[in-house]
Amino acid sequence: MDANSLLCSSNSSKPHFIFNFNHSSSCQFLTPLPTKLLINSKLLSSPRTSLRTSALTVEKPLDKPSEPREMLPRIDKSGRFCSPRAARELALLIAYAACLEGSDPVRLFERRMNARREPGYEFDKDSLLKYNHMSFGGPPVTTETVEEADELLRNNEKESAIEAEVLSAPPKLVYGKLILRFTRKLLVAVVDKWDSHVLVIDKVAPPNWKNEPAGRILELCILHLAMSEIAVLGTRHQIVINEAVDLAKRFCDGAAPRIINGCLRTFVKDLEGTGITQASETAQEVVS
């Protein structure tokens, strides 16, 4: 099976991307990573959309989005990311790249961890303090003058450059040891549960996502990561769902955050129902 292969689940004729575990496939880790994860989503939400603002946009400014909630300290004593959000973001980056090239995400993660740096490469650690995990997309940005539009674009370009530098840097320079371990656990869980969660997603995802899976790889990866963290790692589903929705707000477009929220809540409800049924059956067996 080649890297572009699709899988049709047993109960659906709609294709769903799978990882093709072809360990001989190659990957250049120091080349730019997927564009969709390197562009700040304030103006560019995905390859399927164009710039949301222009120098000629003249409209009444929309209400400002609410301030992002506070997070735990992002940088540890070694000057590296130490928040769980960073681990989930890195796991999404690796899972997305693995889907695109048809490789095993765990092996892809390990190869990227061990990749040699290019001669003369230097990473600016100050960029970690400027990088914002909570920089979400939002409604179309409006300006009243050409000067305001130009300033907005310049600021966005600066943020995009910081994002590109951080996400394409060698992981050991960006993430603390605990975060890298957590990332690997997430990816292992995704691989272990991938086939079973394909069937679940076929049931809970909207038809248009299943009709065009090639355009929803990122959204499907978010679902796989969240479902695997809940089912395998046992993280509280409220936390995982909030994190998945935030990732969708940051890197996806349109109704993706709302759809992902609904899919995961249905998944948790079914998972809890299955647990109750199994517990009831076990109790009956003990009584009998």
PDB file of C-alpha atoms in Angstrom:
ATOM      1  CA  MET A   1       0.000   0.000   0.000  1.00  0.00           C
ATOM      2  CA  ASP A   2       1.464   3.345  -0.998  1.00  0.00           C
ATOM      3  CA  ALA A   3       1.584   6.526   1.041  1.00  0.00           C
ATOM      4  CA  ASN A   4      -1.558   7.935  -0.531  1.00  0.00           C
ATOM      5  CA  SER A   5      -3.718   4.925   0.220  1.00  0.00           C
ATOM      6  CA  LEU A   6      -7.184   5.346   1.680  1.00  0.00           C
ATOM      7  CA  LEU A   7      -9.126   3.022   3.909  1.00  0.00           C
ATOM      8  CA  CYS A   8     -12.827   2.318   3.650  1.00  0.00           C
ATOM      9  CA  SER A   9     -14.214   1.245   6.987  1.00  0.00           C
ATOM     10  CA  SER A  10     -16.176  -1.994   7.109  1.00  0.00           C
ATOM     11  CA  ASN A  11     -19.484  -0.212   7.696  1.00  0.00           C
ATOM     12  CA  SER A  12     -19.021   2.753   5.409  1.00  0.00           C
ATOM     13  CA  SER A  13     -18.080   3.330   1.791  1.00  0.00           C
ATOM     14  CA  LYS A  14     -16.560   6.691   2.634  1.00  0.00           C
ATOM     15  CA  PRO A  15     -12.733   6.775   2.628  1.00  0.00           C
ATOM     16  CA  HIS A  16     -10.784   7.691   5.717  1.00  0.00           C
ATOM     17  CA  PHE A  17      -7.047   8.353   5.792  1.00  0.00           C
ATOM     18  CA  ILE A  18      -4.868   5.824   7.581  1.00  0.00           C
ATOM     19  CA  PHE A  19      -1.212   5.736   8.478  1.00  0.00           C
ATOM     20  CA  ASN A  20       0.722   3.515   6.101  1.00  0.00           C
ATOM     21  CA  PHE A  21       3.391   1.969   8.311  1.00  0.00           C
ATOM     22  CA  ASN A  22       6.057   1.859   5.653  1.00  0.00           C
ATOM     23  CA  HIS A  23       9.191   2.197   7.741  1.00  0.00           C
ATOM     24  CA  SER A  24      11.394   2.629   4.697  1.00  0.00           C
ATOM     25  CA  SER A  25       9.777   5.912   3.757  1.00  0.00           C
ATOM     26  CA  SER A  26      12.043   8.919   4.091  1.00  0.00           C
ATOM     27  CA  CYS A  27      11.448  12.360   5.508  1.00  0.00           C
ATOM     28  CA  GLN A  28      13.548  15.516   5.606  1.00  0.00           C
ATOM     29  CA  PHE A  29      12.945  16.957   9.049  1.00  0.00           C
ATOM     30  CA  LEU A  30      14.766  20.213   8.583  1.00  0.00           C
ATOM     31  CA  THR A  31      12.636  21.247   5.620  1.00  0.00           C
ATOM     32  CA  PRO A  32       9.591  23.421   6.338  1.00  0.00           C
ATOM     33  CA  LEU A  33       6.783  21.543   8.066  1.00  0.00           C
ATOM     34  CA  PRO A  34       3.133  21.590   6.936  1.00  0.00           C
ATOM     35  CA  THR A  35       2.163  25.130   6.000  1.00  0.00           C
ATOM     36  CA  LYS A  36      -1.167  24.956   7.779  1.00  0.00           C
ATOM     37  CA  LEU A  37       0.641  24.538  11.083  1.00  0.00           C
ATOM     38  CA  LEU A  38       3.190  27.256  10.391  1.00  0.00           C
ATOM     39  CA  ILE A  39       0.841  30.151   9.625  1.00  0.00           C
ATOM     40  CA  ASN A  40      -0.754  32.169  12.365  1.00  0.00           C
ATOM     41  CA  SER A  41      -4.472  31.636  11.989  1.00  0.00           C
ATOM     42  CA  LYS A  42      -5.499  35.224  12.687  1.00  0.00           C
ATOM     43  CA  LEU A  43      -5.457  35.985   8.957  1.00  0.00           C
ATOM     44  CA  LEU A  44      -4.713  32.650   7.255  1.00  0.00           C
ATOM     45  CA  SER A  45      -6.840  29.899   8.703  1.00  0.00           C
ATOM     46  CA  SER A  46      -6.079  27.126   6.192  1.00  0.00           C
ATOM     47  CA  PRO A  47      -4.985  26.393   2.631  1.00  0.00           C
ATOM     48  CA  ARG A  48      -8.669  26.313   1.689  1.00  0.00           C
ATOM     49  CA  THR A  49      -9.175  29.991   2.502  1.00  0.00           C
ATOM     50  CA  SER A  50      -7.543  33.203   1.385  1.00  0.00           C
ATOM     51  CA  LEU A  51      -6.518  36.277   3.323  1.00  0.00           C
ATOM     52  CA  ARG A  52      -9.370  37.410   5.526  1.00  0.00           C
ATOM     53  CA  THR A  53      -8.448  41.069   5.246  1.00  0.00           C
ATOM     54  CA  SER A  54      -6.981  43.412   2.693  1.00  0.00           C
ATOM     55  CA  ALA A  55      -5.777  46.962   2.442  1.00  0.00           C
ATOM     56  CA  LEU A  56      -9.131  47.942   0.967  1.00  0.00           C
ATOM     57  CA  THR A  57     -11.380  46.457   3.642  1.00  0.00           C
ATOM     58  CA  VAL A  58     -13.482  49.217   5.183  1.00  0.00           C
ATOM     59  CA  GLU A  59     -16.101  47.956   7.592  1.00  0.00           C
ATOM     60  CA  LYS A  60     -17.300  48.542  11.091  1.00  0.00           C
ATOM     61  CA  PRO A  61     -14.865  46.713  13.415  1.00  0.00           C
ATOM     62  CA  LEU A  62     -16.296  43.582  14.980  1.00  0.00           C
ATOM     63  CA  ASP A  63     -16.320  42.971  18.692  1.00  0.00           C
ATOM     64  CA  LYS A  64     -12.965  41.924  20.032  1.00  0.00           C
ATOM     65  CA  PRO A  65     -12.690  38.247  21.023  1.00  0.00           C
ATOM     66  CA  SER A  66     -12.531  37.500  24.721  1.00  0.00           C
ATOM     67  CA  GLU A  67      -9.120  37.377  26.329  1.00  0.00           C
ATOM     68  CA  PRO A  68      -7.561  33.863  26.355  1.00  0.00           C
ATOM     69  CA  ARG A  69      -7.650  32.072  29.667  1.00  0.00           C
ATOM     70  CA  GLU A  70      -4.502  31.895  31.732  1.00  0.00           C
ATOM     71  CA  MET A  71      -2.206  28.925  31.253  1.00  0.00           C
ATOM     72  CA  LEU A  72       0.399  27.278  33.401  1.00  0.00           C
ATOM     73  CA  PRO A  73       3.966  28.621  33.060  1.00  0.00           C
ATOM     74  CA  ARG A  74       5.067  27.887  29.510  1.00  0.00           C
ATOM     75  CA  ILE A  75       8.843  27.859  30.003  1.00  0.00           C
ATOM     76  CA  ASP A  76      10.787  25.686  32.458  1.00  0.00           C
ATOM     77  CA  LYS A  77      14.131  26.414  34.096  1.00  0.00           C
ATOM     78  CA  SER A  78      15.993  25.115  31.039  1.00  0.00           C
ATOM     79  CA  GLY A  79      14.197  27.635  28.839  1.00  0.00           C
ATOM     80  CA  ARG A  80      11.964  25.108  27.051  1.00  0.00           C
ATOM     81  CA  PHE A  81       8.205  24.659  26.739  1.00  0.00           C
ATOM     82  CA  CYS A  82       6.732  22.777  29.699  1.00  0.00           C
ATOM     83  CA  SER A  83       2.946  23.066  29.216  1.00  0.00           C
ATOM     84  CA  PRO A  84       0.752  20.103  28.162  1.00  0.00           C
ATOM     85  CA  ARG A  85      -0.626  22.329  25.392  1.00  0.00           C
ATOM     86  CA  ALA A  86       2.818  22.294  23.785  1.00  0.00           C
ATOM     87  CA  ALA A  87       2.885  18.469  23.853  1.00  0.00           C
ATOM     88  CA  ARG A  88      -0.527  18.208  22.208  1.00  0.00           C
ATOM     89  CA  GLU A  89       0.462  20.758  19.597  1.00  0.00           C
ATOM     90  CA  LEU A  90       3.666  18.867  18.788  1.00  0.00           C
ATOM     91  CA  ALA A  91       1.775  15.565  18.633  1.00  0.00           C
ATOM     92  CA  LEU A  92      -0.684  17.122  16.184  1.00  0.00           C
ATOM     93  CA  LEU A  93       2.183  18.410  14.056  1.00  0.00           C
ATOM     94  CA  ILE A  94       3.759  14.945  13.881  1.00  0.00           C
ATOM     95  CA  ALA A  95       0.461  13.110  13.282  1.00  0.00           C
ATOM     96  CA  TYR A  96      -0.450  15.508  10.486  1.00  0.00           C
ATOM     97  CA  ALA A  97       2.946  15.105   8.805  1.00  0.00           C
ATOM     98  CA  ALA A  98       2.755  11.321   9.191  1.00  0.00           C
ATOM     99  CA  CYS A  99      -0.624  11.252   7.441  1.00  0.00           C
ATOM    100  CA  LEU A 100       0.687  13.355   4.578  1.00  0.00           C
ATOM    101  CA  GLU A 101       3.697  11.136   3.944  1.00  0.00           C
ATOM    102  CA  GLY A 102       2.107   7.826   4.936  1.00  0.00           C
ATOM    103  CA  SER A 103       4.509   6.928   7.751  1.00  0.00           C
ATOM    104  CA  ASP A 104       4.342   5.718  11.341  1.00  0.00           C
ATOM    105  CA  PRO A 105       3.958   8.830  13.543  1.00  0.00           C
ATOM    106  CA  VAL A 106       5.991   7.326  16.405  1.00  0.00           C
ATOM    107  CA  ARG A 107       8.912   6.551  14.109  1.00  0.00           C
ATOM    108  CA  LEU A 108       8.534   9.957  12.500  1.00  0.00           C
ATOM    109  CA  PHE A 109       8.719  11.566  15.949  1.00  0.00           C
ATOM    110  CA  GLU A 110      11.835   9.561  16.869  1.00  0.00           C
ATOM    111  CA  ARG A 111      13.556  10.353  13.592  1.00  0.00           C
ATOM    112  CA  ARG A 112      12.848  14.018  14.048  1.00  0.00           C
ATOM    113  CA  MET A 113      14.184  13.842  17.597  1.00  0.00           C
ATOM    114  CA  ASN A 114      17.430  12.329  16.330  1.00  0.00           C
ATOM    115  CA  ALA A 115      17.800  14.404  13.172  1.00  0.00           C
ATOM    116  CA  ARG A 116      21.088  16.234  12.785  1.00  0.00           C
ATOM    117  CA  ARG A 117      21.062  19.986  12.706  1.00  0.00           C
ATOM    118  CA  GLU A 118      22.065  21.812   9.578  1.00  0.00           C
ATOM    119  CA  PRO A 119      25.566  23.330   9.705  1.00  0.00           C
ATOM    120  CA  GLY A 120      25.460  26.778  11.214  1.00  0.00           C
ATOM    121  CA  TYR A 121      21.889  26.420  12.477  1.00  0.00           C
ATOM    122  CA  GLU A 122      21.096  28.508  15.554  1.00  0.00           C
ATOM    123  CA  PHE A 123      17.795  28.660  17.393  1.00  0.00           C
ATOM    124  CA  ASP A 124      16.682  31.915  18.992  1.00  0.00           C
ATOM    125  CA  LYS A 125      15.249  30.900  22.379  1.00  0.00           C
ATOM    126  CA  ASP A 126      13.705  34.343  22.774  1.00  0.00           C
ATOM    127  CA  SER A 127      11.138  33.233  20.199  1.00  0.00           C
ATOM    128  CA  LEU A 128       9.685  30.812  22.766  1.00  0.00           C
ATOM    129  CA  LEU A 129       8.668  33.724  24.970  1.00  0.00           C
ATOM    130  CA  LYS A 130       7.002  35.435  22.012  1.00  0.00           C
ATOM    131  CA  TYR A 131       5.172  32.330  20.778  1.00  0.00           C
ATOM    132  CA  ASN A 132       1.519  32.221  21.797  1.00  0.00           C
ATOM    133  CA  HIS A 133      -0.188  28.821  22.082  1.00  0.00           C
ATOM    134  CA  MET A 134      -3.485  30.599  22.649  1.00  0.00           C
ATOM    135  CA  SER A 135      -3.474  32.766  19.533  1.00  0.00           C
ATOM    136  CA  PHE A 136      -6.789  31.810  17.981  1.00  0.00           C
ATOM    137  CA  GLY A 137      -8.417  32.644  14.704  1.00  0.00           C
ATOM    138  CA  GLY A 138     -11.647  34.542  14.712  1.00  0.00           C
ATOM    139  CA  PRO A 139     -14.093  36.507  12.589  1.00  0.00           C
ATOM    140  CA  PRO A 140     -12.792  38.436   9.580  1.00  0.00           C
ATOM    141  CA  VAL A 141     -10.480  41.233  10.647  1.00  0.00           C
ATOM    142  CA  THR A 142     -11.576  44.693   9.538  1.00  0.00           C
ATOM    143  CA  THR A 143      -9.699  47.964   9.228  1.00  0.00           C
ATOM    144  CA  GLU A 144     -10.729  51.536   8.472  1.00  0.00           C
ATOM    145  CA  THR A 145      -7.606  52.694   6.635  1.00  0.00           C
ATOM    146  CA  VAL A 146      -4.922  51.298   4.360  1.00  0.00           C
ATOM    147  CA  GLU A 147      -2.316  52.119   7.005  1.00  0.00           C
ATOM    148  CA  GLU A 148      -4.131  50.033   9.629  1.00  0.00           C
ATOM    149  CA  ALA A 149      -4.387  47.124   7.204  1.00  0.00           C
ATOM    150  CA  ASP A 150      -0.671  47.305   6.409  1.00  0.00           C
ATOM    151  CA  GLU A 151       0.217  47.404  10.102  1.00  0.00           C
ATOM    152  CA  LEU A 152      -2.030  44.412  10.759  1.00  0.00           C
ATOM    153  CA  LEU A 153      -0.350  42.446   7.995  1.00  0.00           C
ATOM    154  CA  ARG A 154       3.123  43.336   9.260  1.00  0.00           C
ATOM    155  CA  ASN A 155       2.245  42.160  12.770  1.00  0.00           C
ATOM    156  CA  ASN A 156       0.818  38.957  11.385  1.00  0.00           C
ATOM    157  CA  GLU A 157       3.963  38.320   9.353  1.00  0.00           C
ATOM    158  CA  LYS A 158       6.079  38.727  12.494  1.00  0.00           C
ATOM    159  CA  GLU A 159       3.905  36.278  14.443  1.00  0.00           C
ATOM    160  CA  SER A 160       3.961  33.823  11.528  1.00  0.00           C
ATOM    161  CA  ALA A 161       7.754  33.998  11.368  1.00  0.00           C
ATOM    162  CA  ILE A 162       7.988  33.219  15.111  1.00  0.00           C
ATOM    163  CA  GLU A 163       5.564  30.329  14.713  1.00  0.00           C
ATOM    164  CA  ALA A 164       7.525  28.929  11.762  1.00  0.00           C
ATOM    165  CA  GLU A 165      10.806  29.142  13.666  1.00  0.00           C
ATOM    166  CA  VAL A 166       9.418  27.386  16.753  1.00  0.00           C
ATOM    167  CA  LEU A 167       7.501  24.608  15.012  1.00  0.00           C
ATOM    168  CA  SER A 168      10.295  23.745  12.585  1.00  0.00           C
ATOM    169  CA  ALA A 169      13.100  23.785  15.187  1.00  0.00           C
ATOM    170  CA  PRO A 170      14.622  20.537  16.567  1.00  0.00           C
ATOM    171  CA  PRO A 171      12.232  19.398  19.344  1.00  0.00           C
ATOM    172  CA  LYS A 172      14.979  19.025  21.945  1.00  0.00           C
ATOM    173  CA  LEU A 173      15.668  22.760  21.695  1.00  0.00           C
ATOM    174  CA  VAL A 174      12.018  23.714  22.124  1.00  0.00           C
ATOM    175  CA  TYR A 175      10.356  21.206  24.483  1.00  0.00           C
ATOM    176  CA  GLY A 176      11.271  19.962  27.955  1.00  0.00           C
ATOM    177  CA  LYS A 177      11.915  16.264  28.591  1.00  0.00           C
ATOM    178  CA  LEU A 178       8.544  15.652  30.267  1.00  0.00           C
ATOM    179  CA  ILE A 179       6.737  17.275  27.345  1.00  0.00           C
ATOM    180  CA  LEU A 180       8.595  15.110  24.826  1.00  0.00           C
ATOM    181  CA  ARG A 181       7.702  11.980  26.809  1.00  0.00           C
ATOM    182  CA  PHE A 182       4.061  13.013  26.936  1.00  0.00           C
ATOM    183  CA  THR A 183       4.098  13.676  23.186  1.00  0.00           C
ATOM    184  CA  ARG A 184       5.427  10.203  22.485  1.00  0.00           C
ATOM    185  CA  LYS A 185       2.775   8.639  24.744  1.00  0.00           C
ATOM    186  CA  LEU A 186       0.084  10.494  22.811  1.00  0.00           C
ATOM    187  CA  LEU A 187       1.423   9.264  19.476  1.00  0.00           C
ATOM    188  CA  VAL A 188       1.735   5.678  20.699  1.00  0.00           C
ATOM    189  CA  ALA A 189      -1.873   5.834  21.891  1.00  0.00           C
ATOM    190  CA  VAL A 190      -2.971   7.176  18.505  1.00  0.00           C
ATOM    191  CA  VAL A 191      -1.275   4.324  16.671  1.00  0.00           C
ATOM    192  CA  ASP A 192      -2.712   1.703  19.042  1.00  0.00           C
ATOM    193  CA  LYS A 193      -6.278   3.001  18.663  1.00  0.00           C
ATOM    194  CA  TRP A 194      -6.200   4.268  15.079  1.00  0.00           C
ATOM    195  CA  ASP A 195      -8.163   1.452  13.425  1.00  0.00           C
ATOM    196  CA  SER A 196     -10.893   1.326  16.079  1.00  0.00           C
ATOM    197  CA  HIS A 197     -11.224   5.104  16.174  1.00  0.00           C
ATOM    198  CA  VAL A 198     -11.590   5.228  12.386  1.00  0.00           C
ATOM    199  CA  LEU A 199     -14.867   3.345  12.854  1.00  0.00           C
ATOM    200  CA  VAL A 200     -15.941   5.697  15.647  1.00  0.00           C
ATOM    201  CA  ILE A 201     -15.193   8.798  13.573  1.00  0.00           C
ATOM    202  CA  ASP A 202     -17.160   7.348  10.663  1.00  0.00           C
ATOM    203  CA  LYS A 203     -20.176   7.317  12.986  1.00  0.00           C
ATOM    204  CA  VAL A 204     -19.822  10.722  14.639  1.00  0.00           C
ATOM    205  CA  ALA A 205     -18.233  12.934  11.968  1.00  0.00           C
ATOM    206  CA  PRO A 206     -20.454  14.978   9.611  1.00  0.00           C
ATOM    207  CA  PRO A 207     -20.969  13.584   6.083  1.00  0.00           C
ATOM    208  CA  ASN A 208     -19.032  16.377   4.343  1.00  0.00           C
ATOM    209  CA  TRP A 209     -15.911  15.511   6.370  1.00  0.00           C
ATOM    210  CA  LYS A 210     -16.136  11.874   5.311  1.00  0.00           C
ATOM    211  CA  ASN A 211     -16.869  12.813   1.714  1.00  0.00           C
ATOM    212  CA  GLU A 212     -13.654  14.833   1.442  1.00  0.00           C
ATOM    213  CA  PRO A 213     -11.175  13.376   3.969  1.00  0.00           C
ATOM    214  CA  ALA A 214      -8.165  14.712   2.052  1.00  0.00           C
ATOM    215  CA  GLY A 215      -9.280  18.224   2.990  1.00  0.00           C
ATOM    216  CA  ARG A 216      -9.881  17.315   6.643  1.00  0.00           C
ATOM    217  CA  ILE A 217      -6.688  15.524   7.621  1.00  0.00           C
ATOM    218  CA  LEU A 218      -5.884  18.073  10.300  1.00  0.00           C
ATOM    219  CA  GLU A 219      -9.347  17.943  11.853  1.00  0.00           C
ATOM    220  CA  LEU A 220      -9.339  14.120  11.805  1.00  0.00           C
ATOM    221  CA  CYS A 221      -5.914  14.086  13.478  1.00  0.00           C
ATOM    222  CA  ILE A 222      -7.252  16.287  16.275  1.00  0.00           C
ATOM    223  CA  LEU A 223     -10.105  13.814  16.800  1.00  0.00           C
ATOM    224  CA  HIS A 224      -7.736  10.846  16.851  1.00  0.00           C
ATOM    225  CA  LEU A 225      -5.404  12.542  19.343  1.00  0.00           C
ATOM    226  CA  ALA A 226      -8.220  13.525  21.690  1.00  0.00           C
ATOM    227  CA  MET A 227     -10.001  10.166  21.553  1.00  0.00           C
ATOM    228  CA  SER A 228      -6.751   8.299  22.176  1.00  0.00           C
ATOM    229  CA  GLU A 229      -5.799  10.505  25.117  1.00  0.00           C
ATOM    230  CA  ILE A 230      -9.185   9.890  26.726  1.00  0.00           C
ATOM    231  CA  ALA A 231      -9.354   6.163  26.001  1.00  0.00           C
ATOM    232  CA  VAL A 232      -5.711   5.177  26.569  1.00  0.00           C
ATOM    233  CA  LEU A 233      -4.092   7.783  28.818  1.00  0.00           C
ATOM    234  CA  GLY A 234      -7.217   8.360  30.911  1.00  0.00           C
ATOM    235  CA  THR A 235      -7.016  12.154  30.936  1.00  0.00           C
ATOM    236  CA  ARG A 236     -10.253  13.786  32.113  1.00  0.00           C
ATOM    237  CA  HIS A 237     -12.434  14.211  29.071  1.00  0.00           C
ATOM    238  CA  GLN A 238     -13.351  17.816  29.970  1.00  0.00           C
ATOM    239  CA  ILE A 239      -9.687  18.799  29.743  1.00  0.00           C
ATOM    240  CA  VAL A 240      -9.070  16.887  26.518  1.00  0.00           C
ATOM    241  CA  ILE A 241     -12.156  18.278  24.788  1.00  0.00           C
ATOM    242  CA  ASN A 242     -11.225  21.856  25.737  1.00  0.00           C
ATOM    243  CA  GLU A 243      -7.695  21.319  24.433  1.00  0.00           C
ATOM    244  CA  ALA A 244      -8.946  19.770  21.184  1.00  0.00           C
ATOM    245  CA  VAL A 245     -11.347  22.664  20.612  1.00  0.00           C
ATOM    246  CA  ASP A 246      -8.540  25.152  21.242  1.00  0.00           C
ATOM    247  CA  LEU A 247      -6.297  23.354  18.730  1.00  0.00           C
ATOM    248  CA  ALA A 248      -9.115  23.505  16.199  1.00  0.00           C
ATOM    249  CA  LYS A 249      -9.604  27.218  16.875  1.00  0.00           C
ATOM    250  CA  ARG A 250      -5.903  27.796  16.322  1.00  0.00           C
ATOM    251  CA  PHE A 251      -5.199  25.672  13.267  1.00  0.00           C
ATOM    252  CA  CYS A 252      -8.541  24.938  11.582  1.00  0.00           C
ATOM    253  CA  ASP A 253     -11.240  27.040  10.019  1.00  0.00           C
ATOM    254  CA  GLY A 254     -14.994  27.410   9.828  1.00  0.00           C
ATOM    255  CA  ALA A 255     -17.108  25.253  12.098  1.00  0.00           C
ATOM    256  CA  ALA A 256     -14.313  22.801  12.938  1.00  0.00           C
ATOM    257  CA  PRO A 257     -14.106  23.711  16.678  1.00  0.00           C
ATOM    258  CA  ARG A 258     -17.853  23.271  17.156  1.00  0.00           C
ATOM    259  CA  ILE A 259     -17.943  20.002  15.186  1.00  0.00           C
ATOM    260  CA  ILE A 260     -14.956  18.570  17.039  1.00  0.00           C
ATOM    261  CA  ASN A 261     -16.576  19.491  20.344  1.00  0.00           C
ATOM    262  CA  GLY A 262     -19.757  17.655  19.354  1.00  0.00           C
ATOM    263  CA  CYS A 263     -17.920  14.592  18.024  1.00  0.00           C
ATOM    264  CA  LEU A 264     -15.872  14.206  21.195  1.00  0.00           C
ATOM    265  CA  ARG A 265     -18.851  14.641  23.499  1.00  0.00           C
ATOM    266  CA  THR A 266     -20.688  11.916  21.587  1.00  0.00           C
ATOM    267  CA  PHE A 267     -17.581   9.726  21.821  1.00  0.00           C
ATOM    268  CA  VAL A 268     -17.343  10.226  25.587  1.00  0.00           C
ATOM    269  CA  LYS A 269     -21.046   9.550  26.051  1.00  0.00           C
ATOM    270  CA  ASP A 270     -20.783   6.284  24.111  1.00  0.00           C
ATOM    271  CA  LEU A 271     -17.584   5.374  25.958  1.00  0.00           C
ATOM    272  CA  GLU A 272     -19.204   5.925  29.345  1.00  0.00           C
ATOM    273  CA  GLY A 273     -22.258   3.958  28.243  1.00  0.00           C
ATOM    274  CA  THR A 274     -20.047   1.063  27.209  1.00  0.00           C
ATOM    275  CA  GLY A 275     -18.265   1.196  30.566  1.00  0.00           C
ATOM    276  CA  ILE A 276     -21.544   1.084  32.477  1.00  0.00           C
ATOM    277  CA  THR A 277     -22.745  -1.865  30.390  1.00  0.00           C
ATOM    278  CA  GLN A 278     -19.516  -3.784  30.943  1.00  0.00           C
ATOM    279  CA  ALA A 279     -19.620  -3.100  34.697  1.00  0.00           C
ATOM    280  CA  SER A 280     -23.230  -4.314  34.840  1.00  0.00           C
ATOM    281  CA  GLU A 281     -22.374  -7.500  32.977  1.00  0.00           C
ATOM    282  CA  THR A 282     -19.420  -8.152  35.296  1.00  0.00           C
ATOM    283  CA  ALA A 283     -21.618  -7.649  38.381  1.00  0.00           C
ATOM    284  CA  GLN A 284     -24.184 -10.111  36.993  1.00  0.00           C
ATOM    285  CA  GLU A 285     -21.473 -12.682  36.408  1.00  0.00           C
ATOM    286  CA  VAL A 286     -20.237 -12.292  40.015  1.00  0.00           C
ATOM    287  CA  VAL A 287     -23.773 -12.677  41.401  1.00  0.00           C
ATOM    288  CA  SER A 288     -24.491 -15.744  39.314  1.00  0.00           C
TER     289      SER A 288
END
